[in-house]
Coordinates of N, CA and C in Angstrom, one line a residue:
X1 N -59.8 -2.3 2.9 CA -58.6 -2.4 3.7 C -58.2 -3.9 3.9
X2 N -57.0 -4.2 3.6 CA -56.6 -5.6 3.6 C -56.8 -6.3 4.9
X3 N -56.4 -5.7 6.0 CA -56.5 -6.3 7.3 C -58.0 -6.5 7.7
X4 N -58.8 -5.6 7.3 CA -60.2 -5.7 7.6 C -60.8 -6.9 6.9
X5 N -60.4 -7.1 5.6 CA -60.9 -8.3 4.9 C -60.4 -9.6 5.5
X6 N -59.1 -9.6 6.0 CA -58.6 -10.8 6.7 C -59.4 -11.0 7.9
X7 N -59.8 -10.0 8.7 CA -60.6 -10.2 9.9 C -61.9 -10.7 9.6
X8 N -62.5 -10.4 8.4 CA -63.9 -10.8 8.1 C -63.9 -12.3 7.8
X9 N -62.8 -12.8 7.2 CA -62.8 -14.2 6.9 C -62.3 -15.0 8.1
X10 N -61.4 -14.5 8.8 CA -60.8 -15.2 10.0 C -61.1 -14.3 11.2
X11 N -61.8 -14.8 12.2 CA -62.4 -13.9 13.2 C -61.5 -12.9 13.9
X12 N -60.2 -13.3 14.0 CA -59.4 -12.4 14.8 C -58.1 -12.1 14.0
X13 N -57.7 -10.9 14.0 CA -56.5 -10.5 13.3 C -55.5 -9.7 14.2
X14 N -54.5 -9.2 13.6 CA -53.5 -8.5 14.4 C -53.7 -7.0 14.2
X15 N -53.6 -6.3 15.3 CA -53.8 -4.8 15.2 C -52.5 -4.3 14.6
X16 N -52.6 -3.9 13.3 CA -51.5 -3.4 12.6 C -51.2 -2.0 13.2
X17 N -49.9 -1.6 13.0 CA -49.5 -0.3 13.5 C -49.0 -0.4 15.0
X18 N -49.3 -1.5 15.6 CA -48.8 -1.6 17.0 C -47.4 -2.4 17.0
X19 N -46.9 -2.6 15.9 CA -45.6 -3.3 15.8 C -44.6 -2.3 16.4
X20 N -43.9 -2.7 17.4 CA -42.9 -1.7 18.0 C -41.5 -2.1 17.7
X21 N -41.3 -2.9 16.7 CA -40.0 -3.3 16.3 C -39.6 -2.5 15.1
X22 N -38.4 -2.0 15.1 CA -37.8 -1.3 14.0 C -36.4 -1.8 13.8
X23 N -36.2 -3.0 13.2 CA -34.9 -3.6 13.0 C -34.0 -2.7 12.1
X24 N -33.4 -1.8 12.7 CA -32.5 -0.8 12.0 C -33.2 -0.3 10.8
X25 N -34.4 0.1 11.0 CA -35.2 0.7 9.9 C -35.2 -0.2 8.6
X26 N -35.2 -1.5 8.8 CA -35.1 -2.4 7.7 C -36.3 -2.3 6.8
X27 N -37.5 -2.0 7.3 CA -38.6 -1.9 6.5 C -39.2 -0.5 6.3
X28 N -38.4 0.5 6.7 CA -38.9 1.9 6.5 C -38.8 2.2 5.0
X29 N -39.7 1.6 4.3 CA -39.6 1.8 2.8 C -40.9 2.4 2.3
X30 N -41.7 3.0 3.2 CA -42.9 3.6 2.7 C -42.6 4.8 1.7
X31 N -41.5 5.4 1.9 CA -41.1 6.4 1.0 C -40.9 5.8 -0.4
X32 N -41.6 6.3 -1.4 CA -41.5 5.7 -2.7 C -41.0 6.8 -3.6
X33 N -40.1 6.5 -4.5 CA -39.7 7.5 -5.5 C -40.7 7.3 -6.6
X34 N -40.9 8.4 -7.3 CA -41.9 8.4 -8.4 C -41.6 7.3 -9.4
X35 N -40.4 7.1 -9.7 CA -40.0 6.1 -10.7 C -40.1 4.7 -10.1
X36 N -40.2 4.5 -8.8 CA -40.3 3.2 -8.2 C -41.7 2.6 -8.2
X37 N -42.7 3.4 -8.5 CA -44.1 3.0 -8.5 C -44.5 2.1 -9.7
X38 N -45.2 1.1 -9.5 CA -45.6 0.2 -10.5 C -47.1 0.6 -10.8
X39 N -47.5 0.8 -12.0 CA -48.8 1.3 -12.3 C -49.9 0.3 -11.8
X40 N -49.6 -0.9 -11.6 CA -50.6 -1.9 -11.2 C -50.8 -1.8 -9.7
X41 N -50.0 -1.1 -9.0 CA -50.1 -1.0 -7.5 C -50.8 0.3 -7.1
X42 N -51.4 0.2 -5.9 CA -52.1 1.4 -5.4 C -51.0 2.3 -4.7
X43 N -51.4 3.4 -4.3 CA -50.4 4.4 -3.6 C -49.8 3.8 -2.4
X44 N -50.5 2.9 -1.7 CA -50.0 2.3 -0.5 C -48.9 1.2 -0.7
X45 N -48.7 0.9 -2.0 CA -47.7 -0.1 -2.3 C -48.2 -1.5 -2.4
X46 N -49.5 -1.7 -2.4 CA -50.0 -3.1 -2.5 C -51.3 -3.1 -3.4
X47 N -51.7 -4.3 -3.7 CA -52.9 -4.5 -4.5 C -54.1 -4.9 -3.6
X48 N -54.2 -4.5 -2.3 CA -55.2 -5.0 -1.4 C -56.5 -4.2 -1.5
X49 N -56.6 -3.2 -2.4 CA -57.8 -2.4 -2.4 C -58.8 -3.0 -3.4
X50 N -59.1 -4.3 -3.3 CA -60.0 -5.0 -4.1 C -61.1 -5.6 -3.2
X51 N -62.0 -6.4 -3.8 CA -63.1 -7.0 -2.9 C -62.4 -8.0 -2.0
X52 N -63.2 -8.4 -1.0 CA -62.7 -9.2 0.1 C -62.1 -10.5 -0.3
X53 N -62.8 -11.2 -1.2 CA -62.3 -12.5 -1.6 C -61.0 -12.4 -2.4
X54 N -61.0 -11.4 -3.3 CA -59.7 -11.2 -4.0 C -58.6 -10.8 -3.1
X55 N -58.9 -10.0 -2.1 CA -57.9 -9.5 -1.1 C -57.4 -10.7 -0.3
X56 N -58.2 -11.6 0.1 CA -57.7 -12.7 0.9 C -56.8 -13.6 0.0
X57 N -57.2 -13.8 -1.3 CA -56.3 -14.5 -2.2 C -55.0 -13.8 -2.4
X58 N -55.0 -12.5 -2.5 CA -53.7 -11.8 -2.7 C -52.8 -11.9 -1.4
X59 N -53.5 -11.8 -0.3 CA -52.7 -11.9 1.0 C -52.1 -13.3 1.1
X60 N -52.9 -14.3 0.8 CA -52.4 -15.7 0.9 C -51.2 -15.9 -0.1
X61 N -51.4 -15.4 -1.3 CA -50.3 -15.5 -2.3 C -49.1 -14.7 -1.9
X62 N -49.3 -13.6 -1.3 CA -48.1 -12.8 -0.8 C -47.4 -13.6 0.3
X63 N -48.1 -14.2 1.2 CA -47.5 -14.9 2.3 C -46.8 -16.1 1.7
X64 N -47.4 -16.8 0.8 CA -46.7 -18.0 0.2 C -45.4 -17.5 -0.5
X65 N -45.5 -16.4 -1.2 CA -44.3 -15.9 -1.9 C -43.2 -15.5 -0.9
X66 N -43.6 -15.0 0.2 CA -42.6 -14.7 1.3 C -42.0 -15.9 1.9
X67 N -42.8 -16.9 2.1 CA -42.4 -18.2 2.8 C -41.7 -19.1 1.9
X68 N -40.8 -18.6 1.1 CA -40.0 -19.5 0.2 C -38.8 -20.0 0.9
X69 N -38.1 -20.9 0.2 CA -36.9 -21.5 0.8 C -35.8 -20.5 1.1
X70 N -35.6 -19.4 0.3 CA -34.7 -18.4 0.6 C -35.0 -17.7 1.9
X71 N -36.2 -17.4 2.2 CA -36.6 -16.8 3.4 C -36.4 -17.7 4.6
X72 N -36.7 -19.0 4.4 CA -36.5 -20.0 5.5 C -35.0 -20.1 5.8
X73 N -34.1 -20.1 4.8 CA -32.7 -20.2 5.0 C -32.2 -18.9 5.7
X74 N -32.7 -17.7 5.2 CA -32.3 -16.5 5.9 C -32.7 -16.5 7.4
X75 N -33.9 -16.9 7.7 CA -34.4 -16.9 9.1 C -33.5 -17.9 9.9
X76 N -33.3 -19.1 9.3 CA -32.5 -20.1 10.0 C -31.1 -19.5 10.4
X77 N -30.5 -18.8 9.4 CA -29.2 -18.2 9.7 C -29.3 -17.1 10.7
X78 N -30.3 -16.2 10.5 CA -30.5 -15.0 11.4 C -30.8 -15.5 12.8
X79 N -31.5 -16.6 13.0 CA -31.8 -17.0 14.4 C -30.6 -17.6 15.1
X80 N -29.5 -17.9 14.4 CA -28.3 -18.3 15.0 C -27.5 -17.2 15.5
X81 N -27.8 -15.9 15.1 CA -27.1 -14.7 15.6 C -27.8 -14.2 16.8
X82 N -27.2 -14.6 17.9 CA -27.7 -14.3 19.3 C -28.1 -12.9 19.5
X83 N -27.2 -12.0 19.1 CA -27.5 -10.5 19.3 C -28.7 -10.1 18.6
X84 N -28.9 -10.6 17.4 CA -30.1 -10.2 16.6 C -31.4 -10.7 17.3
X85 N -31.3 -11.9 17.6 CA -32.5 -12.6 18.3 C -32.8 -11.9 19.6
X86 N -31.7 -11.6 20.4 CA -31.9 -11.0 21.7 C -32.5 -9.6 21.5
X87 N -32.1 -8.8 20.5 CA -32.6 -7.5 20.3 C -34.1 -7.5 19.9
X88 N -34.5 -8.4 19.0 CA -35.9 -8.6 18.7 C -36.7 -9.1 19.9
X89 N -36.2 -10.0 20.6 CA -36.9 -10.6 21.7 C -37.1 -9.6 22.8
X90 N -36.1 -8.8 23.1 CA -36.2 -7.8 24.2 C -37.3 -6.8 23.9
X91 N -37.5 -6.4 22.6 CA -38.6 -5.5 22.3 C -40.0 -6.2 22.6
X92 N -40.0 -7.5 22.4 CA -41.3 -8.2 22.5 C -41.6 -8.6 24.0
X93 N -40.5 -8.9 24.7 CA -40.6 -9.4 26.1 C -39.8 -8.5 27.0
X94 N -40.2 -7.2 27.1 CA -39.3 -6.2 27.9 C -39.2 -6.6 29.4
X95 N -40.2 -7.3 29.9 CA -40.1 -7.7 31.3 C -39.4 -9.0 31.6
X96 N -38.9 -9.6 30.5 CA -38.1 -10.8 30.7 C -38.9 -12.0 31.2
X97 N -40.1 -12.2 30.8 CA -40.9 -13.3 31.2 C -40.5 -14.6 30.5
X98 N -39.7 -14.5 29.4 CA -39.2 -15.7 28.8 C -40.1 -16.2 27.7
X99 N -41.3 -15.6 27.5 CA -42.1 -16.0 26.4 C -43.0 -14.9 25.9
X100 N -43.5 -15.1 24.7 CA -44.5 -14.2 24.1 C -45.8 -15.0 24.0
X101 N -46.9 -14.4 24.0 CA -48.1 -15.2 23.9 C -49.2 -14.6 23.1
X102 N -49.1 -13.3 22.7 CA -50.2 -12.8 21.9 C -49.9 -12.9 20.4
X103 N -50.9 -12.9 19.6 CA -50.8 -12.9 18.2 C -50.0 -11.6 17.7
X104 N -50.3 -10.5 18.4 CA -49.6 -9.3 18.0 C -48.1 -9.4 18.2
X105 N -47.7 -10.0 19.3 CA -46.2 -10.2 19.6 C -45.6 -11.1 18.6
X106 N -46.3 -12.2 18.3 CA -45.8 -13.1 17.3 C -45.7 -12.5 15.9
X107 N -46.7 -11.7 15.6 CA -46.7 -10.9 14.3 C -45.5 -10.0 14.3
X108 N -45.2 -9.3 15.4 CA -44.1 -8.4 15.4 C -42.8 -9.1 15.2
X109 N -42.6 -10.3 15.8 CA -41.4 -11.1 15.7 C -41.2 -11.5 14.3
X110 N -42.3 -12.0 13.7 CA -42.2 -12.5 12.3 C -41.9 -11.3 11.4
X111 N -42.5 -10.1 11.6 CA -42.3 -8.9 10.9 C -40.8 -8.5 10.9
X112 N -40.2 -8.6 12.1 CA -38.8 -8.2 12.2 C -37.9 -8.9 11.2
X113 N -38.1 -10.3 11.2 CA -37.3 -11.1 10.3 C -37.7 -10.9 8.8
X114 N -39.0 -10.8 8.6 CA -39.4 -10.6 7.2 C -38.9 -9.2 6.7
X115 N -38.9 -8.2 7.5 CA -38.4 -6.9 7.1 C -36.9 -6.9 6.8
X116 N -36.1 -7.6 7.7 CA -34.7 -7.7 7.4 C -34.4 -8.5 6.1
X117 N -35.2 -9.6 5.9 CA -35.1 -10.4 4.7 C -35.4 -9.5 3.5
X118 N -36.5 -8.8 3.5 CA -36.8 -8.0 2.3 C -35.8 -6.9 2.1
X119 N -35.3 -6.3 3.2 CA -34.3 -5.3 3.0 C -33.0 -5.8 2.4
X120 N -32.6 -7.0 2.8 CA -31.4 -7.7 2.2 C -31.7 -8.0 0.7
X121 N -32.8 -8.5 0.4 CA -33.2 -8.7 -1.0 C -33.1 -7.4 -1.8
X122 N -33.7 -6.4 -1.3 CA -33.7 -5.1 -1.9 C -32.2 -4.6 -2.2
X123 N -31.4 -4.7 -1.2 CA -30.0 -4.3 -1.4 C -29.3 -5.1 -2.5
X124 N -29.5 -6.4 -2.5 CA -29.0 -7.2 -3.5 C -29.5 -6.8 -4.9
X125 N -30.7 -6.5 -5.0 CA -31.3 -6.1 -6.3 C -30.8 -4.8 -6.7
X126 N -30.5 -3.9 -5.8 CA -29.9 -2.6 -6.1 C -28.5 -2.7 -6.6
X127 N -27.8 -3.6 -6.0 CA -26.4 -3.9 -6.5 C -26.4 -4.4 -7.9
X128 N -27.4 -5.3 -8.2 CA -27.5 -5.8 -9.6 C -27.9 -4.7 -10.5
X129 N -28.8 -3.8 -10.1 CA -29.3 -2.7 -10.9 C -28.2 -1.8 -11.2
X130 N -27.3 -1.5 -10.3 CA -26.1 -0.7 -10.5 C -25.2 -1.2 -11.6
X131 N -25.4 -2.5 -11.9 CA -24.6 -3.1 -13.0 C -25.4 -3.2 -14.2
X132 N -26.5 -2.5 -14.3 CA -27.4 -2.5 -15.5 C -28.4 -3.6 -15.6
X133 N -28.8 -4.2 -14.5 CA -29.7 -5.3 -14.6 C -31.2 -5.0 -14.3
X134 N -31.6 -3.8 -14.6 CA -33.0 -3.5 -14.5 C -33.5 -2.6 -13.4
X135 N -34.8 -2.5 -13.2 CA -35.4 -1.6 -12.2 C -35.8 -2.3 -10.9
X136 N -35.5 -1.7 -9.8 CA -35.8 -2.3 -8.5 C -36.8 -1.5 -7.7
X137 N -37.8 -2.1 -7.2 CA -38.9 -1.5 -6.4 C -38.7 -1.7 -5.0
X138 N -38.8 -0.7 -4.1 CA -38.7 -0.8 -2.7 C -39.8 -1.7 -2.1
X139 N -39.4 -2.5 -1.1 CA -40.4 -3.4 -0.4 C -41.4 -2.4 0.4
X140 N -42.6 -2.8 0.5 CA -43.6 -2.1 1.1 C -43.8 -2.5 2.6
X141 N -43.6 -1.6 3.5 CA -43.7 -1.9 4.9 C -45.1 -2.5 5.2
X142 N -46.1 -1.9 4.6 CA -47.5 -2.3 4.8 C -47.7 -3.7 4.4
X143 N -47.1 -4.1 3.2 CA -47.3 -5.4 2.7 C -46.6 -6.4 3.6
X144 N -45.4 -6.1 4.1 CA -44.7 -7.0 5.0 C -45.4 -7.2 6.3
X145 N -46.0 -6.1 6.9 CA -46.8 -6.2 8.1 C -48.0 -7.1 7.9
X146 N -48.6 -7.0 6.7 CA -49.8 -7.8 6.4 C -49.4 -9.2 6.3
X147 N -48.3 -9.5 5.6 CA -47.8 -10.9 5.5 C -47.5 -11.5 6.9
X148 N -46.8 -10.7 7.7 CA -46.5 -11.2 9.1 C -47.7 -11.4 9.9
X149 N -48.7 -10.5 9.8 CA -50.0 -10.7 10.5 C -50.7 -11.9 10.1
X150 N -50.7 -12.2 8.8 CA -51.4 -13.4 8.3 C -50.7 -14.7 8.7
X151 N -49.4 -14.7 8.7 CA -48.6 -15.8 9.1 C -48.8 -16.1 10.6
X152 N -48.7 -15.0 11.4 CA -48.9 -15.1 12.9 C -50.3 -15.6 13.2
X153 N -51.3 -15.2 12.5 CA -52.7 -15.6 12.6 C -52.8 -17.1 12.4
X154 N -52.1 -17.6 11.3 CA -52.1 -19.0 10.9 C -51.4 -19.8 12.0
X155 N -50.3 -19.3 12.5 CA -49.6 -20.1 13.6 C -50.4 -20.2 14.8
X156 N -51.1 -19.1 15.2 CA -51.9 -19.1 16.4 C -53.1 -19.9 16.3
X157 N -53.7 -19.9 15.1 CA -54.9 -20.8 14.8 C -54.5 -22.3 14.8
X158 N -53.3 -22.5 14.2 CA -52.8 -23.9 14.1 C -52.3 -24.5 15.4
X159 N -51.7 -23.7 16.2 CA -51.0 -24.3 17.4 C -51.6 -23.7 18.7
X160 N -52.3 -22.6 18.7 CA -52.7 -21.9 19.9 C -54.2 -22.1 20.2
X161 N -54.7 -21.2 20.9 CA -56.1 -21.2 21.3 C -56.7 -19.8 21.3
X162 N -58.0 -19.8 21.4 CA -58.7 -18.5 21.5 C -58.8 -18.1 22.9
X163 N -58.3 -16.9 23.2 CA -58.3 -16.3 24.6 C -59.5 -15.4 24.8
X164 N -59.3 -14.4 25.7 CA -60.3 -13.4 26.0 C -60.5 -12.6 24.8
X165 N -61.7 -12.1 24.7 CA -62.1 -11.2 23.6 C -61.9 -11.8 22.2
X166 N -62.0 -13.1 22.2 CA -61.9 -13.9 20.9 C -60.5 -13.6 20.2
X167 N -59.5 -13.3 20.9 CA -58.2 -13.1 20.3 C -57.4 -14.4 20.4
X168 N -56.7 -14.8 19.3 CA -55.9 -16.0 19.3 C -54.7 -15.8 20.2
X169 N -54.3 -16.8 20.9 CA -53.1 -16.8 21.7 C -52.2 -18.0 21.4
X170 N -51.0 -17.9 21.5 CA -50.1 -19.0 21.4 C -48.8 -18.7 22.2
X171 N -48.6 -19.3 23.3 CA -47.4 -19.0 24.2 C -46.2 -19.7 23.6
X172 N -45.2 -19.0 23.3 CA -44.0 -19.6 22.8 C -42.8 -18.9 23.5
X173 N -41.8 -19.8 23.9 CA -40.6 -19.3 24.5 C -39.6 -18.9 23.4
X174 N -38.6 -18.2 23.8 CA -37.6 -17.8 22.8 C -37.0 -19.0 22.1
X175 N -36.7 -20.0 22.9 CA -36.1 -21.2 22.3 C -37.0 -21.9 21.4
X176 N -38.3 -22.0 21.7 CA -39.3 -22.6 20.8 C -39.4 -21.7 19.6
X177 N -39.4 -20.4 19.7 CA -39.5 -19.5 18.5 C -38.3 -19.8 17.6
X178 N -37.1 -19.8 18.1 CA -35.9 -20.0 17.3 C -36.0 -21.4 16.6
X179 N -36.5 -22.4 17.3 CA -36.6 -23.7 16.7 C -37.7 -23.8 15.7
X180 N -38.9 -23.2 16.0 CA -40.1 -23.4 15.2 C -40.3 -22.4 14.0
X181 N -39.7 -21.2 14.1 CA -40.0 -20.2 13.0 C -39.7 -20.8 11.6
X182 N -38.5 -21.4 11.4 CA -38.2 -22.0 10.1 C -39.2 -23.0 9.7
X183 N -39.7 -23.8 10.7 CA -40.7 -24.9 10.4 C -42.0 -24.3 10.0
X184 N -42.4 -23.2 10.7 CA -43.7 -22.5 10.4 C -43.7 -22.0 9.0
X185 N -42.5 -21.4 8.6 CA -42.4 -20.8 7.3 C -42.6 -22.0 6.3
X186 N -42.0 -23.1 6.5 CA -42.1 -24.2 5.6 C -43.5 -24.8 5.6
X187 N -44.1 -24.9 6.7 CA -45.5 -25.5 6.8 C -46.5 -24.6 6.2
X188 N -46.3 -23.3 6.3 CA -47.3 -22.3 5.8 C -47.6 -22.5 4.3
X189 N -46.6 -22.9 3.6 CA -46.8 -23.1 2.1 C -47.4 -24.4 1.7
X190 N -47.5 -25.3 2.7 CA -48.1 -26.6 2.4 C -49.6 -26.6 2.3

């Protein structure tokens, strides 16, 4: 299991499956058409069913692939859309405290934007495919969740601290999140 391997190398991880964000079903792509499957991938849509060292390398490579300039530009633009940010933030901070502080919350926030980005890329590729430009594979929700969890873990380890039960924490306000997410994306690849 990819997340279990990530936990073994890095003491604390994100509890996957607790992401409560569903940005207009942007990443509800677990349904795969038979012709969308790549033989090199497992049924879950990823290659994470290997030994731990190889799994960690794949997760890191996936995260670096996600954290490209196009994603950074997408996030920068999306973070300027107040309604979008407010919708994501409300799901993470329903009591209106003004900040999020757990690795799980940060992972959910990153996941929301990564899912929207991947859905946009998929739509663009589908449009090209309709013009005869090849085969398009749906993005995997599990893969996006894993990428978001790994990036959130890196952010919390880099800027936060270890809290109770050895869980990483990093308190960030909405303003800080808006300002820093594009920077974290850029720094992650360095």
